[in-house]
CSV table of C-alpha atoms in Angstrom, one decimal:
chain,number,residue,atom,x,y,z
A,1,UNK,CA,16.8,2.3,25.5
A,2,UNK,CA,18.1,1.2,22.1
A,3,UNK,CA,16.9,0.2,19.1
A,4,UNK,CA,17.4,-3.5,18.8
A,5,UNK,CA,16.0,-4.9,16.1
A,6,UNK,CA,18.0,-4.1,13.2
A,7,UNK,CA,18.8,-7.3,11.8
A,8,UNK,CA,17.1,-8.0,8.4
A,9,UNK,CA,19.5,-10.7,7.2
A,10,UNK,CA,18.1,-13.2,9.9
A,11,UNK,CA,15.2,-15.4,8.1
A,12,UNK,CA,12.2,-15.5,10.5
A,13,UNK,CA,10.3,-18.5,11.3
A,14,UNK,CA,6.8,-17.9,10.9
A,15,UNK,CA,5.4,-21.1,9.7
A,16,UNK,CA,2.7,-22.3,12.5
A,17,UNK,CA,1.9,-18.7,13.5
A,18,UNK,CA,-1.4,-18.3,11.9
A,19,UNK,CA,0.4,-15.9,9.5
A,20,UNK,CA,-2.4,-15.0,6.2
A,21,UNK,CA,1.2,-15.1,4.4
A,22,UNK,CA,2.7,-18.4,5.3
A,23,UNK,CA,0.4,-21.1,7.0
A,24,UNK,CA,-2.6,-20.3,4.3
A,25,UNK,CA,-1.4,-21.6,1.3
A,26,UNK,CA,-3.2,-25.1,1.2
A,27,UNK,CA,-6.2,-23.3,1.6
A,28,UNK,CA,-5.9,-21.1,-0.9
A,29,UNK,CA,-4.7,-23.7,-3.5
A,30,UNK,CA,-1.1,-23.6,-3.0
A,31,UNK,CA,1.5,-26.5,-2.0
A,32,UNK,CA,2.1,-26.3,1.5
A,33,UNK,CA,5.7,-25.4,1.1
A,34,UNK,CA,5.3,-22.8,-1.5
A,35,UNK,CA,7.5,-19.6,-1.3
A,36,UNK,CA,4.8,-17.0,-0.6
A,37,UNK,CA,5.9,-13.1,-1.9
A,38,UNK,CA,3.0,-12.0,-2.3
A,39,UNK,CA,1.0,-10.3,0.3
A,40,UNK,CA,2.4,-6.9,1.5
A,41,UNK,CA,3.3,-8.0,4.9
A,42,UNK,CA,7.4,-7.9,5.8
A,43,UNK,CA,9.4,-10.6,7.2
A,44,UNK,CA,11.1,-8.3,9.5
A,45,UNK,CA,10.4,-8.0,12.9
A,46,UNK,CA,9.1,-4.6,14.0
A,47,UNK,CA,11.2,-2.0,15.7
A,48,UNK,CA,11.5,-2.9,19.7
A,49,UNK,CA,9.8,0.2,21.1
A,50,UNK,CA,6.5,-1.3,19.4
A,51,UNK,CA,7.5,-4.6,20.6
A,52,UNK,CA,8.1,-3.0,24.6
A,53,UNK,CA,4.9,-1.2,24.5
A,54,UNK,CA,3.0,-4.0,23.9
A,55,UNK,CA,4.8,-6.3,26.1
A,56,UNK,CA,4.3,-3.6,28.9
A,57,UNK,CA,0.2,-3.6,27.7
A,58,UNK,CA,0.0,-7.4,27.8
A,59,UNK,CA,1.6,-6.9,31.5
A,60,UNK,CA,-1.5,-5.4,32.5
A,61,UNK,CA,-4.0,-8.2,32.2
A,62,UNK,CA,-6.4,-5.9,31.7
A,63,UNK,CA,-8.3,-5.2,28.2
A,64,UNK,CA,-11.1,-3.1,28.4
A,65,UNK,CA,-12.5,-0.6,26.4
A,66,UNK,CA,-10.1,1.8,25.1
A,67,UNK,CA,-9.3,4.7,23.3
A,68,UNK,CA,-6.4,7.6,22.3
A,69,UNK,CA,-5.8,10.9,24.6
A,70,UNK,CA,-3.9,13.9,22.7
A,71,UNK,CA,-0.7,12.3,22.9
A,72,UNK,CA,-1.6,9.7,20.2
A,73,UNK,CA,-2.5,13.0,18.0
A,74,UNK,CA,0.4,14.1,18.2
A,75,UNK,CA,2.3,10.5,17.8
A,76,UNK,CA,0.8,11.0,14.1
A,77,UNK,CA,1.1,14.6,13.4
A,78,UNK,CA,4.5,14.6,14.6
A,79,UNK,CA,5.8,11.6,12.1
A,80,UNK,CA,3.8,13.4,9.0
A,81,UNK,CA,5.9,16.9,10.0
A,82,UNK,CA,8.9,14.8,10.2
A,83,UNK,CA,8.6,12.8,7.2
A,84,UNK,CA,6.5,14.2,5.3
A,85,UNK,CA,6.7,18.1,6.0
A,86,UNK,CA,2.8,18.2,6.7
A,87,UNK,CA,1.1,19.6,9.4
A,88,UNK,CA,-2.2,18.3,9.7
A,89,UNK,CA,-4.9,19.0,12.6
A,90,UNK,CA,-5.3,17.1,15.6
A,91,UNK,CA,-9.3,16.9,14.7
A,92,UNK,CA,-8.6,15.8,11.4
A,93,UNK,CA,-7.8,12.1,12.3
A,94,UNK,CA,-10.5,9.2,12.4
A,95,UNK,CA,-9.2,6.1,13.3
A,96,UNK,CA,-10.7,3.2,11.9
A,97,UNK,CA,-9.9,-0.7,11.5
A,98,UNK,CA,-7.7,-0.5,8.3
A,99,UNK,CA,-7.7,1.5,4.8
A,100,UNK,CA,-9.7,-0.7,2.8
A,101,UNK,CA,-12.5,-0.3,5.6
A,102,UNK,CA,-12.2,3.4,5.3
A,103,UNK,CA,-12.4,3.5,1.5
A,104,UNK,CA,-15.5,1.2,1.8
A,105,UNK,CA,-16.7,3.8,4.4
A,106,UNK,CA,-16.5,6.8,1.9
A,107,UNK,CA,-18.0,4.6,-1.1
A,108,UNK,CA,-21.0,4.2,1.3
A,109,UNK,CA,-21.0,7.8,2.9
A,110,UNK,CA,-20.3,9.6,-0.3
A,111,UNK,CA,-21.9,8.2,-3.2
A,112,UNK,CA,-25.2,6.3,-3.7
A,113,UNK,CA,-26.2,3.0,-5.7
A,114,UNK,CA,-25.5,2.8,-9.3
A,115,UNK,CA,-22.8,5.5,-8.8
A,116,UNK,CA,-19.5,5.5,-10.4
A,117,UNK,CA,-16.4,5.7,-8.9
A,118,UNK,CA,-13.1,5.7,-10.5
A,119,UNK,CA,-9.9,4.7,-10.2
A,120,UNK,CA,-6.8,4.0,-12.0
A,121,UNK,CA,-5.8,0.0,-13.4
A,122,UNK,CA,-3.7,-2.0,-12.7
A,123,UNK,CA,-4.6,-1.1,-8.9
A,124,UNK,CA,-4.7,-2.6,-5.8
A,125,UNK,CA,-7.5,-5.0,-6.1
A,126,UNK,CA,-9.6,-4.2,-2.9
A,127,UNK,CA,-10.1,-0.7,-4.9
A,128,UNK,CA,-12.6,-2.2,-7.4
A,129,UNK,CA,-14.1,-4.6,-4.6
A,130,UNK,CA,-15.3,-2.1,-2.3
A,131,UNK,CA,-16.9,-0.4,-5.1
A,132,UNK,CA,-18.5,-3.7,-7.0
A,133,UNK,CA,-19.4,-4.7,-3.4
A,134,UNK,CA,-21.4,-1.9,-2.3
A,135,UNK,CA,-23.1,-1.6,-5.5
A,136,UNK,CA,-21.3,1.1,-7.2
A,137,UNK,CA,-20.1,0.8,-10.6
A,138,UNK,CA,-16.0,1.1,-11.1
A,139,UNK,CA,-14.9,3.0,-13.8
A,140,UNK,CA,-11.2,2.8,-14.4
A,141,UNK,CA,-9.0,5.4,-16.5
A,142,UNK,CA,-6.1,3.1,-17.2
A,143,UNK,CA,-2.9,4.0,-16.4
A,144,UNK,CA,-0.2,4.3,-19.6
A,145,UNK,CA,3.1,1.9,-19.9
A,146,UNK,CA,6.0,4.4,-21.7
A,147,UNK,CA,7.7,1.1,-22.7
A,148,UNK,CA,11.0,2.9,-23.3
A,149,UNK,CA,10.7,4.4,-19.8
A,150,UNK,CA,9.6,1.4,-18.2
A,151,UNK,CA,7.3,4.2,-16.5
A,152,UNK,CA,3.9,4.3,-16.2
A,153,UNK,CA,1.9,7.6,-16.6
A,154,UNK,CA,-1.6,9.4,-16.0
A,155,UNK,CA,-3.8,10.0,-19.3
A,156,UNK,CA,-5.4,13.4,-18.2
A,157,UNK,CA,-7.9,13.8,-21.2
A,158,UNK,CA,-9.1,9.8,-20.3
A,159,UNK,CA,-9.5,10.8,-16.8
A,160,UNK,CA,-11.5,13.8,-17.4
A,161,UNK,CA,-13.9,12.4,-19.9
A,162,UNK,CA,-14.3,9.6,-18.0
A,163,UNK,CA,-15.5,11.7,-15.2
A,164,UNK,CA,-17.8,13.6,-17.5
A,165,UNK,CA,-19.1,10.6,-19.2
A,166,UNK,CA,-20.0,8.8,-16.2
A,167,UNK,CA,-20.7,11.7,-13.9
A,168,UNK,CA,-18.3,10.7,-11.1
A,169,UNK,CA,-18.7,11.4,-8.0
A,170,UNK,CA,-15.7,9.7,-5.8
A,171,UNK,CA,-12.3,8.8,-7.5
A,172,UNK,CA,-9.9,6.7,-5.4
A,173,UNK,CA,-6.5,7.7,-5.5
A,174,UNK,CA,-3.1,5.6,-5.0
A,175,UNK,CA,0.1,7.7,-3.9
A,176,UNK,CA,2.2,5.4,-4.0
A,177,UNK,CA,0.7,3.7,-6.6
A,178,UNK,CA,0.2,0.0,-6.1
A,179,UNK,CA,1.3,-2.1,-8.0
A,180,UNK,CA,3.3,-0.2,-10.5
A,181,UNK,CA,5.4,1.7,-7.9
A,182,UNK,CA,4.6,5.4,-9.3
A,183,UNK,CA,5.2,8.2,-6.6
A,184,UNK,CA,3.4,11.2,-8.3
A,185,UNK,CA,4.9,14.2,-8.4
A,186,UNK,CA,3.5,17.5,-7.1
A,187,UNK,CA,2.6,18.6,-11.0
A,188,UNK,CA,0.5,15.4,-11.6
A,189,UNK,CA,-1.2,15.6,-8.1
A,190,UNK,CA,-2.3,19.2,-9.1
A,191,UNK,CA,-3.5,18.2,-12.5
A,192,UNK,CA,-5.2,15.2,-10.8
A,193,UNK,CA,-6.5,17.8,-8.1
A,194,UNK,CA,-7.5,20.6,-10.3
A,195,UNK,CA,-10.0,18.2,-12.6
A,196,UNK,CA,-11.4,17.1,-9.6
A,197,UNK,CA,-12.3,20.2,-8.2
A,198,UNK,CA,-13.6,21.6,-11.5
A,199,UNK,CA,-16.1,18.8,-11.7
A,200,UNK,CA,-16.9,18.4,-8.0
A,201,UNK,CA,-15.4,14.9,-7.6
A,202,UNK,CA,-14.5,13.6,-3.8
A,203,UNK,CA,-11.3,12.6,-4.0
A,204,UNK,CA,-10.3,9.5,-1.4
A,205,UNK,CA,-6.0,9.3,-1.5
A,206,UNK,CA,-5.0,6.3,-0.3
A,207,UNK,CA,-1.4,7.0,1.1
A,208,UNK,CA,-0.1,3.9,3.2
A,209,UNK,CA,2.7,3.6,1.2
A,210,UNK,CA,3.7,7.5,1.8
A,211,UNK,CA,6.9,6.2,3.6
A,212,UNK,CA,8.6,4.8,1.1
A,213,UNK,CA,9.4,6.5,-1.7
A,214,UNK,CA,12.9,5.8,-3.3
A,215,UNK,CA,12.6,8.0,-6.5
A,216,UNK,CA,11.1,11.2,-6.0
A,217,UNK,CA,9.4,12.7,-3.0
A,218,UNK,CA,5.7,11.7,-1.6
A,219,UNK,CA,3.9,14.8,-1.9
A,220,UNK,CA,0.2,14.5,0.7
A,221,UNK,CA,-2.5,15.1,-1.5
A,222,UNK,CA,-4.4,17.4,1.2
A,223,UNK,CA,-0.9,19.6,1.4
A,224,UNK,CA,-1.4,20.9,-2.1
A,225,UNK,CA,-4.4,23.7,-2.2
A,226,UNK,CA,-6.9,24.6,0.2
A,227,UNK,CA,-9.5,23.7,-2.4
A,228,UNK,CA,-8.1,19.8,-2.7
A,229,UNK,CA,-7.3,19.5,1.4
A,230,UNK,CA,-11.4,20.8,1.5
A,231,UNK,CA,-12.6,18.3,-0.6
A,232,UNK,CA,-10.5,15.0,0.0
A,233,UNK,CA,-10.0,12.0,2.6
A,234,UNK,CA,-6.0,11.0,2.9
A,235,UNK,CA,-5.9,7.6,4.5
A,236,UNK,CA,-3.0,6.2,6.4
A,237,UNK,CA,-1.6,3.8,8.4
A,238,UNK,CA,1.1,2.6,10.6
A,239,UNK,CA,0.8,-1.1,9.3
A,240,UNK,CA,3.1,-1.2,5.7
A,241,UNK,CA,5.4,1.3,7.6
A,242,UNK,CA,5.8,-1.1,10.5
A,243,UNK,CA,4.5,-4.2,10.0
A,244,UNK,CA,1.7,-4.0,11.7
A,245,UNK,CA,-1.0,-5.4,9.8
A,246,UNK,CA,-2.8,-7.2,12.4
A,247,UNK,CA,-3.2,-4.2,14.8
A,248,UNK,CA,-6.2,-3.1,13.1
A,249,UNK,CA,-5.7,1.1,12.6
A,250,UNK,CA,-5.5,3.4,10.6
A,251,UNK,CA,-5.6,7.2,10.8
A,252,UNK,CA,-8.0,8.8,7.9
A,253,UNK,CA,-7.2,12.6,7.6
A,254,UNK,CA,-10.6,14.4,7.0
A,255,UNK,CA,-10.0,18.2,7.7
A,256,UNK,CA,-13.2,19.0,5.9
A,257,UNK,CA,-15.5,18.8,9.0
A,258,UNK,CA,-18.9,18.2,7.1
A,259,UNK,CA,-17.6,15.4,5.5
A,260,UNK,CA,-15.5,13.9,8.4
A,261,UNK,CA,-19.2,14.4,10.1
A,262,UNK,CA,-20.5,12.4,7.8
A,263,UNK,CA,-18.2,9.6,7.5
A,264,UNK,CA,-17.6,9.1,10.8
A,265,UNK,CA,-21.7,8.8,10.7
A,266,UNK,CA,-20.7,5.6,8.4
A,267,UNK,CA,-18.7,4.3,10.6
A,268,UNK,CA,-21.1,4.5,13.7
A,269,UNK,CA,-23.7,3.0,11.5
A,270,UNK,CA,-21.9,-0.3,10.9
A,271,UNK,CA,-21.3,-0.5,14.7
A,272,UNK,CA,-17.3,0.9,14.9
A,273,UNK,CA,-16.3,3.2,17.7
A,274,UNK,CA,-13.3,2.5,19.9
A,275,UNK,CA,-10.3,0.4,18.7
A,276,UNK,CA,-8.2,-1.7,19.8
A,277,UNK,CA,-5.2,-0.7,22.4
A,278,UNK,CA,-2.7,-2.9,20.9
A,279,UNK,CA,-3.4,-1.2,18.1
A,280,UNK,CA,-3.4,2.4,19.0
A,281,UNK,CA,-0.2,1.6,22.0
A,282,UNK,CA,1.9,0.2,18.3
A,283,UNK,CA,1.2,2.9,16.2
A,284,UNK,CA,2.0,5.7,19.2
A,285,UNK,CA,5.1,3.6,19.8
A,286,UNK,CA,5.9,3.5,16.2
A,287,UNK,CA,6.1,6.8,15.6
A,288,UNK,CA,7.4,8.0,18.4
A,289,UNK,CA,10.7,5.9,18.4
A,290,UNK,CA,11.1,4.1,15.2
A,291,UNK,CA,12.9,7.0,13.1
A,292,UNK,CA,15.9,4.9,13.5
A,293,UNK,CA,14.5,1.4,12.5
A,294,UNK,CA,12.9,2.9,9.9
A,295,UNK,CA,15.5,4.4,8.0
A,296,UNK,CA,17.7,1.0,8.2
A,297,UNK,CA,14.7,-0.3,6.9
A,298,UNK,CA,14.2,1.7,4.5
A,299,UNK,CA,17.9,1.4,3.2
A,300,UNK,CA,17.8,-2.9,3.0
A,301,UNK,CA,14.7,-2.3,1.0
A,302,UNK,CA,16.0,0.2,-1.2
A,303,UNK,CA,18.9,-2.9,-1.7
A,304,UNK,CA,17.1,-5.3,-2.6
A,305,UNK,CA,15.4,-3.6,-5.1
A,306,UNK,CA,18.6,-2.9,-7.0
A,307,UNK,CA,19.5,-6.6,-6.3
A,308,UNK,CA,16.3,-7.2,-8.1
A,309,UNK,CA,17.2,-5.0,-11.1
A,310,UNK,CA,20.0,-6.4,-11.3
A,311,UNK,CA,19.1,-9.8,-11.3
A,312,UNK,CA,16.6,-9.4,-14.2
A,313,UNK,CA,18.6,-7.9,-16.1
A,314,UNK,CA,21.5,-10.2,-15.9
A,315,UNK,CA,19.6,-13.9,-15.7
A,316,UNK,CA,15.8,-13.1,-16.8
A,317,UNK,CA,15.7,-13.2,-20.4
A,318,UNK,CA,12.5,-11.4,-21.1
A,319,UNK,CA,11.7,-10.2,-18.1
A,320,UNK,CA,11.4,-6.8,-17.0
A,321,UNK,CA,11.2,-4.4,-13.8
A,322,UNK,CA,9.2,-1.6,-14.0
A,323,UNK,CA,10.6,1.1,-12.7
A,324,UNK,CA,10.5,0.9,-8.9
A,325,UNK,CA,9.8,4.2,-7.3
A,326,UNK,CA,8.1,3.9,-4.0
A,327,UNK,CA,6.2,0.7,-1.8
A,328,UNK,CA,7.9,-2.0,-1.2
A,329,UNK,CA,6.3,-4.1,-3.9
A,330,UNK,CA,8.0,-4.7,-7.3
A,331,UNK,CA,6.0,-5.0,-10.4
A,332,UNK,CA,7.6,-7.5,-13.5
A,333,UNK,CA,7.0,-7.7,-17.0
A,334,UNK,CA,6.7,-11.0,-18.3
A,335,UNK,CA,5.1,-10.5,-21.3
A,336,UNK,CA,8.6,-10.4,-23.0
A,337,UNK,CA,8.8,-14.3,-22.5
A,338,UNK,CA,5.7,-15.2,-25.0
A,339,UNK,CA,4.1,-17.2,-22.2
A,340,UNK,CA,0.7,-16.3,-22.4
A,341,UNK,CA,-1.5,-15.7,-19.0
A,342,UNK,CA,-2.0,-19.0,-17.9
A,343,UNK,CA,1.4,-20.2,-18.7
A,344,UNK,CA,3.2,-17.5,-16.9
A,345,UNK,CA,0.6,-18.9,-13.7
A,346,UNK,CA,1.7,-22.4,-14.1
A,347,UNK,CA,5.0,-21.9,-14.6
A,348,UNK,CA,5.7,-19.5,-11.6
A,349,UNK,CA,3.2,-21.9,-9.2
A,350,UNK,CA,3.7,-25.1,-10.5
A,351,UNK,CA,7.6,-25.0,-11.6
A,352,UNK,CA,9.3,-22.6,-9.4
A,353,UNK,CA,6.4,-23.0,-6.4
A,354,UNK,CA,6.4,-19.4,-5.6
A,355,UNK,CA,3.2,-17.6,-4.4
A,356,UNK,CA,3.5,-14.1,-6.3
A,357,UNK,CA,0.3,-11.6,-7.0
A,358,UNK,CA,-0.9,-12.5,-10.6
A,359,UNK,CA,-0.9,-9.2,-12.7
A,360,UNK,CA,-4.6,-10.0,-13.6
A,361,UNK,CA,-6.0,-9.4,-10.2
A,362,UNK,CA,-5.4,-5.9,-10.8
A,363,UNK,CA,-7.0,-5.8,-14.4
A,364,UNK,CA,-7.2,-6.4,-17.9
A,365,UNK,CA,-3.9,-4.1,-17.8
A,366,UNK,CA,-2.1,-6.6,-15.4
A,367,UNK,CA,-2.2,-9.2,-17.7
A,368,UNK,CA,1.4,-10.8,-17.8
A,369,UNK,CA,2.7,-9.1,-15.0
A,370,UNK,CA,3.0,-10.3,-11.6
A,371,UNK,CA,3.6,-8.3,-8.4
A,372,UNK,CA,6.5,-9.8,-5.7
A,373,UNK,CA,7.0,-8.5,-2.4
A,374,UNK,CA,10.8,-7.8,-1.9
A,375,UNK,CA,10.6,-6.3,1.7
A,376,UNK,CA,12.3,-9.9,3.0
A,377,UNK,CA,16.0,-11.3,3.5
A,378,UNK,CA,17.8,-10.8,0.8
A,379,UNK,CA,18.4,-14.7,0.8
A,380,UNK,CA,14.9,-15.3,0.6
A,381,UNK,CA,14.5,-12.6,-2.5
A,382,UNK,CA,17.5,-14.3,-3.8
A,383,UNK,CA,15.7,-17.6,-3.7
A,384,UNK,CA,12.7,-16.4,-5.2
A,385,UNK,CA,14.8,-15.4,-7.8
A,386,UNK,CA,16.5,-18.6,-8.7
A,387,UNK,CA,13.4,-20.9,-8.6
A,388,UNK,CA,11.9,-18.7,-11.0
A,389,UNK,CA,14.8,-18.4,-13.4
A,390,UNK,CA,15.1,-21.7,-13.3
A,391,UNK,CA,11.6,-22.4,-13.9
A,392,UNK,CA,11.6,-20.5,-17.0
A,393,UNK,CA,14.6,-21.3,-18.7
A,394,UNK,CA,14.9,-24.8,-17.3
């Protein structure tokens, strides 16, 4: 059987398929037809093995309670040696309905009211809402812009005071960083690592992103030391990698039994055991057979990034594009345009009706960026990218 889904030229219809990315706009205060790029969900279909395991599934007409044998275990363990040269333990992996569920999970298992946890601004938003939410306190060591680099970097005396200062417990790290595209190198993850275990904080990576790095090499957290892999949670997931959002999985990597023990006693206690078999039939599908519609995949993406530089460069007057390492998510400066904040929002929603991720949802630090998804046709990117020049230069 052949791989047959390698077109990602082909603009997909998905209007009027209950699709969080294109039929929610209204609702969320956008025109209906807005250009949404926002959201890290692809508009590419997956690869067909996913697609023929599920159809095969659906075949069945039968749904009941379900769960994964060994062969799913290794499914996983054999795309992390593949990809990612790390051989973790079939015993290690908890399955649970996404990431930001798991990192809620270890907020509540690991840490107690009042707490602080910390993490690292601009970041994906959810971090800071699992944390507020749960009635933790977050306390963010902001991440550095070298504005010659274009780079952002890790301030490792902020980091460790803060953790001092506020007695830390959990910190909640992002390899590949999202939104500003950093893949942290093996040096930084050991710095990161060492403070960590000098101070006795938990350390909860979240790696969904692990698969695509363009600059640099993913390095897993747990792979480092002993003394990191004893004292961290890596949590992963199928669902960037392949597009599988709505499957509902995740594998968390605990190889510390005590504390896999005692999140997986969170997760019993808010009522999750089995998942779904969509969801566990995708991802064994996924990583079994989609080698080769990943790395086509990863290739168009890696395009249309440099189509992005390129474009900014050449049309964008004071914009600029951080540089883009790893995810699949693009981070632009627009604070080279003088629009403040609130302009920069109008302009982009009201003039060029594009649905981007403001900057500020990930922080003070975010302020006059804004975060666009470029894992789509390249003539919807291209699109994007005209409305929006001609938006602000108009």
């Amino acid at each position: 059987m052949a791989e047959r889904n390698l077109d990602f030229d082909t603009v997909p219809e998905r209007h009027g398929t209950n699709s969080l990315k294109y039929d929610f706009a209204v609702e969320r205060g956008y025109k209906e037809d807005t250009l949404p790029l926002w959201v890290a969900d692809m508009d590419f279909k997956t690869t067909s093995y996913v697609q023929d395991a599920l159809h095969a599934l659906a075949d069945r007409g039968i749904y009941g309670y379900s769960d994964s044998k060994a062969d799913y275990a290794d499914a996983v363990k054999g795309w992390y040696r593949r990809h990612h040269a790390w051989e973790p333990e079939s015993e290690w992996i908890v399955k649970t309905p996404g990431v930001v569920c798991a990192l809620a999970a270890a907020v509540r298992a690991f840490t107690n009211k009042g707490d602080a946890v910390l993490i690292q601004r601009p970041v994906y938003y959810p971090f800071g809402g699992v944390i507020k939410k749960n009635g933790r306190r977050a306390i963010s060591s902001n991440l550095v812009l070298n504005d010659e680099e274009g780079r952002y970097y890790i301030d490792f005396k902020d980091f460790e005071d803060k953790i001092k200062a506020e007695h830390v417990k959990l910190f909640i790290l992002c390899n590949p960083h999202n939104p500003v595209s950093r893949v942290w190198s093996r040096e930084e993850l050991e710095k990161i690592g060492d403070i960590c275990v000098k101070h006795g904080v938990l350390v909860v990576s979240d790696e969904i992103h692990a698969d695509f790095t363009f600059k640099g090499t993913h390095t897993v957290f747990a792979s480092i030391k002993k003394s990191f892999a004893e004292s961290c949670i890596v949590c992963t997931a199928p669902s960037k990698t392949f597009n599988l959002a709505s499957m509902l999985l995740s594998n968390i990597f605990i190889p510390n039994k005590a504390l896999r023990l005692q999140f997986k006693a969170e997760m019993e206690a808010v009522g999750i055991s089995q998942l779904g078999i969509f969801g566990i039939d995708a991802c064994k599908a996924a990583y079994l057979h989609g080698d080769e519609w990943f790395s086509a995949l990863k290739t168009y993406i890696a395009e249309n990034s440099a189509f992005v530089r390129r474009f900014v460069e050449e049309r964008l007057s004071g914009v600029r594009m951080i540089r883009h390492e790893g995810t699949y998510l693009v981070w632009l400066d627009f604070r080279g345009t003088g629009l403040s904040a609130t302009e920069l929002e109008k302009t982009i929603v009201d003039k060029a009706n594009l649905w981007l991720d403001s900057g500020s949802l990930f922080g003070k630090t975010g302020s006059g960026f804004e975060r666009i998804n470029i894992a789509c046709p390249r003539s919807t990117l291209k699109e994007a990218l005209e409305r929006l020049q001609a938006a602000l230069y108009k």
